[in-house]
mmCIF file of C-alpha atoms and ligand atoms in Angstrom:
data_model
loop_
_atom_site.group_PDB
_atom_site.id
_atom_site.type_symbol
_atom_site.label_atom_id
_atom_site.label_comp_id
_atom_site.label_asym_id
_atom_site.label_seq_id
_atom_site.Cartn_x
_atom_site.Cartn_y
_atom_site.Cartn_z
ATOM 1 C CA UNK A 199 -64.823 118.780 -71.864
ATOM 2 C CA UNK A 200 -67.860 118.635 -74.047
ATOM 3 C CA UNK A 201 -68.735 121.842 -76.072
ATOM 4 C CA UNK A 202 -72.374 122.440 -76.957
ATOM 5 C CA UNK A 203 -73.578 125.192 -79.356
ATOM 6 C CA UNK A 204 -77.069 126.692 -78.684
ATOM 7 C CA UNK A 205 -78.892 129.643 -80.149
ATOM 8 C CA UNK A 206 -77.856 132.897 -78.745
ATOM 9 C CA UNK A 207 -81.281 134.433 -78.794
ATOM 10 C CA UNK A 208 -84.561 133.486 -80.622
ATOM 11 C CA UNK A 209 -87.168 130.869 -80.556
ATOM 12 C CA UNK A 210 -84.824 128.000 -79.450
ATOM 13 C CA UNK A 211 -82.849 129.933 -76.827
ATOM 14 C CA UNK A 212 -85.159 129.574 -73.762
ATOM 15 C CA UNK A 213 -86.035 125.884 -74.236
ATOM 16 C CA UNK A 214 -82.452 124.916 -74.837
ATOM 17 C CA UNK A 215 -81.333 126.591 -71.571
ATOM 18 C CA UNK A 216 -84.308 125.090 -69.798
ATOM 19 C CA UNK A 217 -83.509 121.595 -70.982
ATOM 20 C CA UNK A 218 -79.866 121.863 -69.810
ATOM 21 C CA UNK A 219 -81.185 123.108 -66.431
ATOM 22 C CA UNK A 220 -83.752 120.242 -66.200
ATOM 23 C CA UNK A 221 -80.706 117.953 -66.823
ATOM 24 C CA UNK A 222 -79.131 119.330 -63.629
ATOM 25 C CA UNK A 223 -76.613 121.462 -65.503
ATOM 26 C CA UNK A 224 -76.170 124.958 -63.952
ATOM 27 C CA UNK A 225 -74.858 127.589 -66.433
ATOM 28 C CA UNK A 226 -72.544 130.118 -64.691
ATOM 29 C CA UNK A 227 -72.988 133.141 -67.034
ATOM 30 C CA UNK A 228 -75.851 133.867 -69.361
ATOM 31 C CA UNK A 229 -75.855 134.482 -73.076
ATOM 32 C CA UNK A 230 -74.284 137.911 -72.640
ATOM 33 C CA UNK A 231 -70.923 136.371 -73.517
ATOM 34 C CA UNK A 232 -70.151 134.001 -76.483
ATOM 35 C CA UNK A 233 -69.193 131.262 -74.111
ATOM 36 C CA UNK A 234 -70.208 130.006 -70.665
ATOM 37 C CA UNK A 235 -69.260 127.029 -68.477
ATOM 38 C CA UNK A 236 -71.371 124.605 -66.592
ATOM 39 C CA UNK A 237 -70.729 124.597 -62.939
ATOM 40 C CA UNK A 238 -71.268 120.902 -62.228
ATOM 41 C CA UNK A 239 -70.867 119.152 -65.559
ATOM 42 C CA UNK A 240 -67.840 119.138 -67.951
ATOM 43 C CA UNK A 241 -69.656 121.228 -70.426
ATOM 44 C CA UNK A 242 -68.952 124.524 -72.154
ATOM 45 C CA UNK A 243 -71.798 126.400 -73.809
ATOM 46 C CA UNK A 244 -71.414 128.478 -76.935
ATOM 47 C CA UNK A 245 -74.173 131.018 -77.774
ATOM 48 C CA UNK A 246 -74.401 131.279 -81.599
ATOM 49 C CA UNK A 247 -76.727 132.102 -84.480
ATOM 50 C CA UNK A 248 -78.736 128.986 -85.285
ATOM 51 C CA UNK A 249 -77.781 129.085 -89.026
ATOM 52 C CA UNK A 250 -74.006 128.588 -87.916
ATOM 53 C CA UNK A 251 -74.540 125.698 -85.586
ATOM 54 C CA UNK A 252 -74.312 122.862 -88.152
ATOM 55 C CA UNK A 253 -71.066 124.275 -89.515
ATOM 56 C CA UNK A 254 -69.440 124.709 -86.141
ATOM 57 C CA UNK A 255 -70.389 121.125 -85.022
ATOM 58 C CA UNK A 256 -69.036 119.803 -88.363
ATOM 59 C CA UNK A 257 -65.802 121.845 -87.904
ATOM 60 C CA UNK A 258 -65.519 120.701 -84.161
ATOM 61 C CA UNK A 259 -65.707 124.218 -82.854
ATOM 62 C CA UNK A 260 -68.565 122.645 -80.910
ATOM 63 C CA UNK A 261 -68.901 118.911 -80.347
ATOM 64 C CA UNK A 262 -72.677 118.925 -80.163
ATOM 65 C CA UNK A 263 -75.527 121.503 -80.814
ATOM 66 C CA UNK A 264 -79.225 122.202 -80.540
ATOM 67 C CA UNK A 265 -80.709 123.401 -83.796
ATOM 68 C CA UNK A 266 -84.009 123.165 -85.755
ATOM 69 C CA UNK A 267 -84.124 120.124 -87.985
ATOM 70 C CA UNK A 268 -85.030 122.612 -90.802
ATOM 71 C CA UNK A 269 -81.629 124.243 -90.403
ATOM 72 C CA UNK A 270 -79.774 120.897 -90.044
ATOM 73 C CA UNK A 271 -81.273 119.648 -93.318
ATOM 74 C CA UNK A 272 -80.883 122.896 -95.101
ATOM 75 C CA UNK A 273 -77.180 123.135 -94.254
ATOM 76 C CA UNK A 274 -76.661 119.473 -95.210
ATOM 77 C CA UNK A 275 -73.544 119.030 -93.118
ATOM 78 C CA UNK A 276 -72.268 115.469 -92.406
ATOM 79 C CA UNK A 277 -73.155 115.432 -88.762
ATOM 80 C CA UNK A 278 -75.294 113.098 -86.588
ATOM 81 C CA UNK A 279 -78.798 113.670 -85.394
ATOM 82 C CA UNK A 280 -78.799 112.195 -81.902
ATOM 83 C CA UNK A 281 -82.118 113.101 -80.282
ATOM 84 C CA UNK A 282 -85.484 114.771 -81.241
ATOM 85 C CA UNK A 283 -86.171 117.279 -78.469
ATOM 86 C CA UNK A 284 -89.896 117.883 -78.927
ATOM 87 C CA UNK A 285 -89.821 121.766 -78.862
ATOM 88 C CA UNK A 286 -89.450 124.386 -81.557
ATOM 89 C CA UNK A 287 -92.092 122.619 -83.721
ATOM 90 C CA UNK A 288 -92.825 124.217 -87.083
ATOM 91 C CA UNK A 289 -93.177 123.199 -90.617
ATOM 92 C CA UNK A 290 -91.584 124.369 -93.848
ATOM 93 C CA UNK A 291 -94.225 125.197 -96.352
ATOM 94 C CA UNK A 292 -94.904 126.740 -99.759
ATOM 95 C CA UNK A 293 -97.375 129.532 -99.800
ATOM 96 C CA UNK A 294 -98.838 131.566 -102.623
ATOM 97 C CA UNK A 295 -101.051 134.741 -102.735
ATOM 98 C CA UNK A 296 -104.620 134.007 -101.450
ATOM 99 C CA UNK A 297 -106.200 134.937 -104.771
ATOM 100 C CA UNK A 298 -104.023 132.757 -106.909
ATOM 101 C CA UNK A 299 -105.776 129.654 -108.140
ATOM 102 C CA UNK A 300 -103.884 126.615 -106.907
ATOM 103 C CA UNK A 301 -104.807 122.910 -107.624
ATOM 104 C CA UNK A 302 -101.381 121.193 -107.130
ATOM 105 C CA UNK A 303 -97.596 121.424 -107.394
ATOM 106 C CA UNK A 304 -97.656 121.796 -111.124
ATOM 107 C CA UNK A 305 -98.975 125.316 -110.556
ATOM 108 C CA UNK A 306 -95.612 126.235 -109.177
ATOM 109 C CA UNK A 307 -94.025 125.617 -112.680
ATOM 110 C CA UNK A 308 -92.125 128.778 -113.850
ATOM 111 C CA UNK A 309 -92.805 130.773 -110.705
ATOM 112 C CA UNK A 310 -90.328 132.872 -108.762
ATOM 113 C CA UNK A 311 -90.112 131.562 -105.193
ATOM 114 C CA UNK A 312 -88.567 133.497 -102.438
ATOM 115 C CA UNK A 313 -87.023 131.620 -99.470
ATOM 116 C CA UNK A 314 -84.238 131.385 -96.947
ATOM 117 C CA UNK A 315 -84.319 127.572 -97.471
ATOM 118 C CA UNK A 316 -82.989 127.417 -101.051
ATOM 119 C CA UNK A 317 -81.536 123.927 -100.693
ATOM 120 C CA UNK A 318 -84.712 122.329 -99.282
ATOM 121 C CA UNK A 319 -86.961 124.224 -101.642
ATOM 122 C CA UNK A 320 -84.819 123.091 -104.748
ATOM 123 C CA UNK A 321 -84.872 119.479 -103.465
ATOM 124 C CA UNK A 322 -88.712 119.538 -103.229
ATOM 125 C CA UNK A 323 -89.078 121.062 -106.728
ATOM 126 C CA UNK A 324 -86.630 118.451 -108.237
ATOM 127 C CA UNK A 325 -88.510 115.620 -106.619
ATOM 128 C CA UNK A 326 -91.780 116.845 -108.197
ATOM 129 C CA UNK A 327 -90.195 117.639 -111.565
ATOM 130 C CA UNK A 328 -91.066 121.358 -111.323
ATOM 131 C CA UNK A 329 -88.624 123.922 -112.551
ATOM 132 C CA UNK A 330 -89.075 127.262 -110.845
ATOM 133 C CA UNK A 331 -86.680 130.180 -110.107
ATOM 134 C CA UNK A 332 -85.487 130.323 -106.444
ATOM 135 C CA UNK A 333 -84.765 133.740 -105.041
ATOM 136 C CA UNK A 334 -82.658 133.348 -101.872
ATOM 137 C CA UNK A 335 -83.195 136.046 -99.291
ATOM 138 C CA UNK A 336 -82.198 136.246 -95.704
ATOM 139 C CA UNK A 337 -85.282 137.329 -93.925
ATOM 140 C CA UNK A 338 -88.883 138.850 -94.141
ATOM 141 C CA UNK A 339 -89.729 136.228 -96.691
ATOM 142 C CA UNK A 340 -93.393 136.693 -96.228
ATOM 143 C CA UNK A 341 -93.537 140.119 -97.662
ATOM 144 C CA UNK A 342 -91.740 139.144 -100.902
ATOM 145 C CA UNK A 343 -95.005 138.546 -103.007
ATOM 146 C CA UNK A 344 -96.561 141.801 -101.712
ATOM 147 C CA UNK A 345 -93.653 143.939 -102.817
ATOM 148 C CA UNK A 346 -93.389 142.166 -106.229
ATOM 149 C CA UNK A 347 -90.146 140.259 -105.455
ATOM 150 C CA UNK A 348 -91.633 136.758 -105.946
ATOM 151 C CA UNK A 349 -94.703 134.947 -106.961
ATOM 152 C CA UNK A 350 -94.567 132.499 -104.088
ATOM 153 C CA UNK A 351 -92.624 131.876 -100.975
ATOM 154 C CA UNK A 352 -91.127 128.853 -98.970
ATOM 155 C CA UNK A 353 -90.979 129.577 -95.268
ATOM 156 C CA UNK A 354 -91.360 128.321 -91.740
ATOM 157 C CA UNK A 355 -94.947 128.289 -90.483
ATOM 158 C CA UNK A 356 -96.337 127.353 -86.988
ATOM 159 C CA UNK A 357 -99.896 128.891 -86.683
ATOM 160 C CA UNK A 358 -100.094 130.293 -90.076
ATOM 161 C CA UNK A 359 -101.059 133.740 -88.787
ATOM 162 C CA UNK A 360 -98.150 135.444 -90.468
ATOM 163 C CA UNK A 361 -99.041 134.073 -93.822
ATOM 164 C CA UNK A 362 -102.577 135.120 -93.310
ATOM 165 C CA UNK A 363 -101.805 138.741 -92.476
ATOM 166 C CA UNK A 364 -99.520 138.900 -95.526
ATOM 167 C CA UNK A 365 -102.372 137.664 -97.846
ATOM 168 C CA UNK A 366 -100.887 134.252 -98.421
ATOM 169 C CA UNK A 367 -102.191 130.713 -98.303
ATOM 170 C CA UNK A 368 -100.207 127.677 -97.461
ATOM 171 C CA UNK A 369 -100.291 125.131 -100.253
ATOM 172 C CA UNK A 370 -97.669 122.456 -99.704
ATOM 173 C CA UNK A 371 -95.773 121.283 -96.690
ATOM 174 C CA UNK A 372 -92.193 120.299 -97.411
ATOM 175 C CA UNK A 373 -90.963 119.362 -93.925
ATOM 176 C CA UNK A 374 -92.141 118.888 -90.301
ATOM 177 C CA UNK A 375 -89.484 120.161 -87.948
ATOM 178 C CA UNK A 376 -88.563 120.295 -84.397
ATOM 179 C CA UNK A 377 -85.312 121.048 -82.340
ATOM 180 C CA UNK A 378 -82.868 118.355 -82.438
ATOM 181 C CA UNK A 379 -79.606 117.468 -80.660
ATOM 182 C CA UNK A 380 -76.717 117.026 -83.232
ATOM 183 C CA UNK A 381 -73.145 115.823 -82.758
ATOM 184 C CA UNK A 382 -69.973 115.608 -84.609
ATOM 185 C CA UNK A 383 -69.282 112.237 -86.167
ATOM 186 C CA UNK A 384 -65.932 111.985 -84.579
ATOM 187 C CA UNK A 385 -65.975 112.611 -80.889
ATOM 188 C CA UNK A 386 -63.220 111.734 -78.546
ATOM 189 C CA UNK A 387 -63.693 108.699 -76.261
ATOM 190 C CA UNK A 388 -64.123 111.056 -73.263
ATOM 191 C CA UNK A 389 -66.726 113.156 -75.115
ATOM 192 C CA UNK A 390 -68.620 109.971 -76.282
ATOM 193 C CA UNK A 391 -69.049 109.124 -72.601
ATOM 194 C CA UNK A 392 -70.075 112.684 -71.758
ATOM 195 C CA UNK A 393 -72.666 112.692 -74.598
ATOM 196 C CA UNK A 394 -74.117 109.341 -73.426
ATOM 197 C CA UNK A 395 -74.545 110.769 -69.910
ATOM 198 C CA UNK A 396 -76.239 113.891 -71.251
ATOM 199 C CA UNK A 397 -78.504 111.791 -73.558
ATOM 200 C CA UNK A 398 -79.413 109.628 -70.642
ATOM 201 C CA UNK A 399 -80.509 112.788 -68.620
ATOM 202 C CA UNK A 400 -82.308 114.267 -71.620
ATOM 203 C CA UNK A 401 -84.222 111.015 -71.985
ATOM 204 C CA UNK A 402 -85.173 110.908 -68.278
ATOM 205 C CA UNK A 403 -86.564 114.486 -68.445
ATOM 206 C CA UNK A 404 -88.412 113.897 -71.677
ATOM 207 C CA UNK A 405 -89.813 110.414 -70.555
ATOM 208 C CA UNK A 406 -90.976 112.068 -67.299
ATOM 209 C CA UNK A 407 -92.828 114.796 -69.241
ATOM 210 C CA UNK A 408 -94.708 112.222 -71.183
ATOM 211 C CA UNK A 409 -95.836 110.287 -68.139
ATOM 212 C CA UNK A 410 -97.923 110.939 -65.076
ATOM 213 C CA UNK A 411 -97.780 109.336 -61.633
ATOM 214 C CA UNK A 412 -101.210 108.091 -60.664
ATOM 215 C CA UNK A 413 -102.657 107.112 -57.227
ATOM 216 C CA UNK A 414 -106.155 105.801 -56.632
ATOM 217 C CA UNK A 415 -108.190 103.710 -54.240
ATOM 218 C CA UNK A 416 -110.219 100.753 -55.390
ATOM 219 C CA UNK A 417 -112.190 97.811 -54.059
ATOM 220 C CA UNK A 418 -110.232 94.594 -53.941
ATOM 221 C CA UNK A 419 -112.453 92.637 -56.311
ATOM 222 C CA UNK A 420 -111.526 95.055 -59.080
ATOM 223 C CA UNK A 421 -107.773 94.982 -58.554
ATOM 224 C CA UNK A 422 -107.068 92.433 -61.190
ATOM 225 C CA UNK A 423 -109.050 94.486 -63.828
ATOM 226 C CA UNK A 424 -107.332 97.670 -62.819
ATOM 227 C CA UNK A 425 -103.838 96.132 -62.905
ATOM 228 C CA UNK A 426 -104.554 95.031 -66.485
ATOM 229 C CA UNK A 427 -105.148 98.611 -67.715
ATOM 230 C CA UNK A 428 -102.345 100.138 -65.550
ATOM 231 C CA UNK A 429 -99.158 98.381 -66.684
ATOM 232 C CA UNK A 430 -96.873 100.980 -65.015
ATOM 233 C CA UNK A 431 -93.075 100.482 -65.422
ATOM 234 C CA UNK A 432 -93.432 96.797 -64.532
ATOM 235 C CA UNK A 433 -96.621 96.203 -62.531
ATOM 236 C CA UNK A 434 -98.618 98.607 -60.346
ATOM 237 C CA UNK A 435 -97.804 98.892 -56.635
ATOM 238 C CA UNK A 436 -100.790 97.792 -54.533
ATOM 239 C CA UNK A 437 -101.012 98.528 -50.743
ATOM 240 C CA UNK A 438 -103.950 97.488 -48.579
ATOM 241 C CA UNK A 439 -105.988 100.425 -46.977
ATOM 242 C CA UNK A 440 -107.099 100.530 -43.383
ATOM 243 C CA UNK A 441 -110.667 100.154 -44.686
ATOM 244 C CA UNK A 442 -111.441 96.467 -45.170
ATOM 245 C CA UNK A 443 -111.733 95.301 -48.690
ATOM 246 C CA UNK A 444 -110.012 98.321 -50.322
ATOM 247 C CA UNK A 445 -106.536 98.984 -51.649
ATOM 248 C CA UNK A 446 -104.436 101.829 -52.781
ATOM 249 C CA UNK A 447 -102.806 101.478 -56.320
ATOM 250 C CA UNK A 448 -99.909 103.470 -57.674
ATOM 251 C CA UNK A 449 -98.661 103.492 -61.297
ATOM 252 C CA UNK A 450 -97.365 105.478 -64.149
ATOM 253 C CA UNK A 451 -99.504 106.435 -67.123
ATOM 254 C CA UNK A 452 -98.496 107.831 -70.533
ATOM 255 C CA UNK A 453 -99.779 111.206 -71.388
ATOM 256 C CA UNK A 454 -101.199 109.874 -74.614
ATOM 257 C CA UNK A 455 -103.460 107.312 -72.919
ATOM 258 C CA UNK A 456 -104.166 109.365 -69.945
ATOM 259 C CA UNK A 457 -107.953 110.267 -70.315
ATOM 260 C CA UNK A 458 -108.733 106.925 -71.766
ATOM 261 C CA UNK A 459 -107.267 105.243 -68.675
ATOM 262 C CA UNK A 460 -109.004 107.486 -66.243
ATOM 263 C CA UNK A 461 -112.398 106.784 -67.858
ATOM 264 C CA UNK A 462 -111.694 103.006 -67.591
ATOM 265 C CA UNK A 463 -110.613 103.371 -64.045
ATOM 266 C CA UNK A 464 -113.795 105.246 -63.061
ATOM 267 C CA UNK A 465 -115.862 102.523 -64.711
ATOM 268 C CA UNK A 466 -114.031 99.979 -62.546
ATOM 269 C CA UNK A 467 -115.016 101.834 -59.280
ATOM 270 C CA UNK A 468 -111.744 103.631 -58.645
ATOM 271 C CA UNK A 469 -111.997 106.515 -56.238
ATOM 272 C CA UNK A 470 -109.934 109.392 -55.049
ATOM 273 C CA UNK A 471 -107.746 109.327 -58.197
ATOM 274 C CA UNK A 472 -104.622 111.603 -57.719
ATOM 275 C CA UNK A 473 -102.446 112.572 -60.768
ATOM 276 C CA UNK A 474 -98.976 113.840 -60.044
ATOM 277 C CA UNK A 475 -96.295 115.214 -62.378
ATOM 278 C CA UNK A 476 -93.070 113.281 -62.564
ATOM 279 C CA UNK A 477 -89.773 115.233 -62.532
ATOM 280 C CA UNK A 478 -87.248 112.561 -63.867
ATOM 281 C CA UNK A 479 -87.940 108.980 -65.052
ATOM 282 C CA UNK A 480 -85.077 106.541 -65.424
ATOM 283 C CA UNK A 481 -86.095 103.322 -67.054
HETATM 284 P P1 ATP B 586 -80.770 133.593 -85.460
HETATM 285 O O1 ATP B 586 -80.644 135.044 -84.971
HETATM 286 O O2 ATP B 586 -80.158 132.726 -84.485
HETATM 287 O O3 ATP B 586 -80.342 133.291 -86.935
HETATM 288 P P2 ATP B 586 -83.463 133.189 -86.491
HETATM 289 O O4 ATP B 586 -84.125 134.420 -86.649
HETATM 290 O O5 ATP B 586 -82.846 132.524 -87.734
HETATM 291 O O6 ATP B 586 -82.409 133.348 -85.417
HETATM 292 P P3 ATP B 586 -85.676 132.029 -85.075
HETATM 293 O O7 ATP B 586 -86.856 132.749 -85.672
HETATM 294 O O8 ATP B 586 -85.360 132.359 -83.631
HETATM 295 O O9 ATP B 586 -84.396 132.054 -85.888
HETATM 296 O O10 ATP B 586 -86.000 130.440 -85.271
HETATM 297 C C1 ATP B 586 -85.172 129.526 -84.829
HETATM 298 C C2 ATP B 586 -85.760 128.157 -85.052
HETATM 299 O O11 ATP B 586 -87.013 127.990 -84.402
HETATM 300 C C3 ATP B 586 -86.167 127.934 -86.425
HETATM 301 O O12 ATP B 586 -85.046 127.442 -87.278
HETATM 302 C C4 ATP B 586 -87.126 126.749 -86.329
HETATM 303 O O13 ATP B 586 -86.474 125.536 -86.215
HETATM 304 C C5 ATP B 586 -87.874 127.044 -84.999
HETATM 305 N N1 ATP B 586 -89.234 127.590 -85.103
HETATM 306 C C6 ATP B 586 -90.267 127.191 -84.473
HETATM 307 N N2 ATP B 586 -91.471 127.787 -84.888
HETATM 308 C C7 ATP B 586 -91.088 128.687 -85.791
HETATM 309 C C8 ATP B 586 -91.818 129.724 -86.514
HETATM 310 N N3 ATP B 586 -93.145 129.909 -86.480
HETATM 311 N N4 ATP B 586 -91.072 130.524 -87.433
HETATM 312 C C9 ATP B 586 -89.675 130.380 -87.443
HETATM 313 N N5 ATP B 586 -88.970 129.482 -86.781
HETATM 314 C C10 ATP B 586 -89.691 128.571 -85.946
HETATM 315 ZN ZN1 ZN B 587 -81.118 132.061 -88.206
#
């Protein structure tokens, strides 16, 4: 039985549960309890505060967990990062009052900095040879300068609107973060196999999201040119159409190249281009 810790409620909860569901894992009871079991995979789910997850995975209360990389690095526990999950994206940044002149890290010298990320902030200051006073608080960091508690803050940012409404400006980015799957370093053989299975499923879900299935019709004299820009998994599938001199082509296109490929296909006389989402993709 593999035990996974996920956030009980908050920014990572919904995506974590959704990911398990997309991996075909049905969770019997929601996050009302501390613990739930999967109906069709030997998995127990623990719903916890995100800050506690690295410690619980280190202590083997849970074998694996889903947590922000920011929390993983702040807690600095000796556990493995297994997979970057691509959701919960944010950055850990230093911010100062809008009106404060700022030309570089040296302007942080001697300031009082409020943060919930004392370890990462200290590490950043050390790396830049700055000595500043870190004031560790547990929440509402963004109001600290306004109430005279600190001169600057170090906090998580996504859009920057919270900083803006609190009269702050972002001046340095310490870390880019996203949700990650972590594991204990010393899993049983049985749990290693279960983790491999789970990672294979996660990878199939993530790869599918990054790719689209594409179908199109093209005149036969362009098939070679089209095949060259549509590598697909191996090579595209080509089927003759009832109309003489035309074929139907099927392939897979990566999201990043998508519009580029479509423009090239149109230039090669492709017609009736259909783009279909892929649910799972096993390479
Ligand atoms: P808990 O009650 O579990 O301690 P929390 O209030 O500490 O919850 P959330 O605000 O739900 O945590 O954030 C959880 C994680 O979501 C963060 O650690 C971070 O990895 C990620 N995240 C993504 N965007 C943001 C953002 N704009 N602000 C804060 N966290 C963000
Ligand atoms: Zn937290």
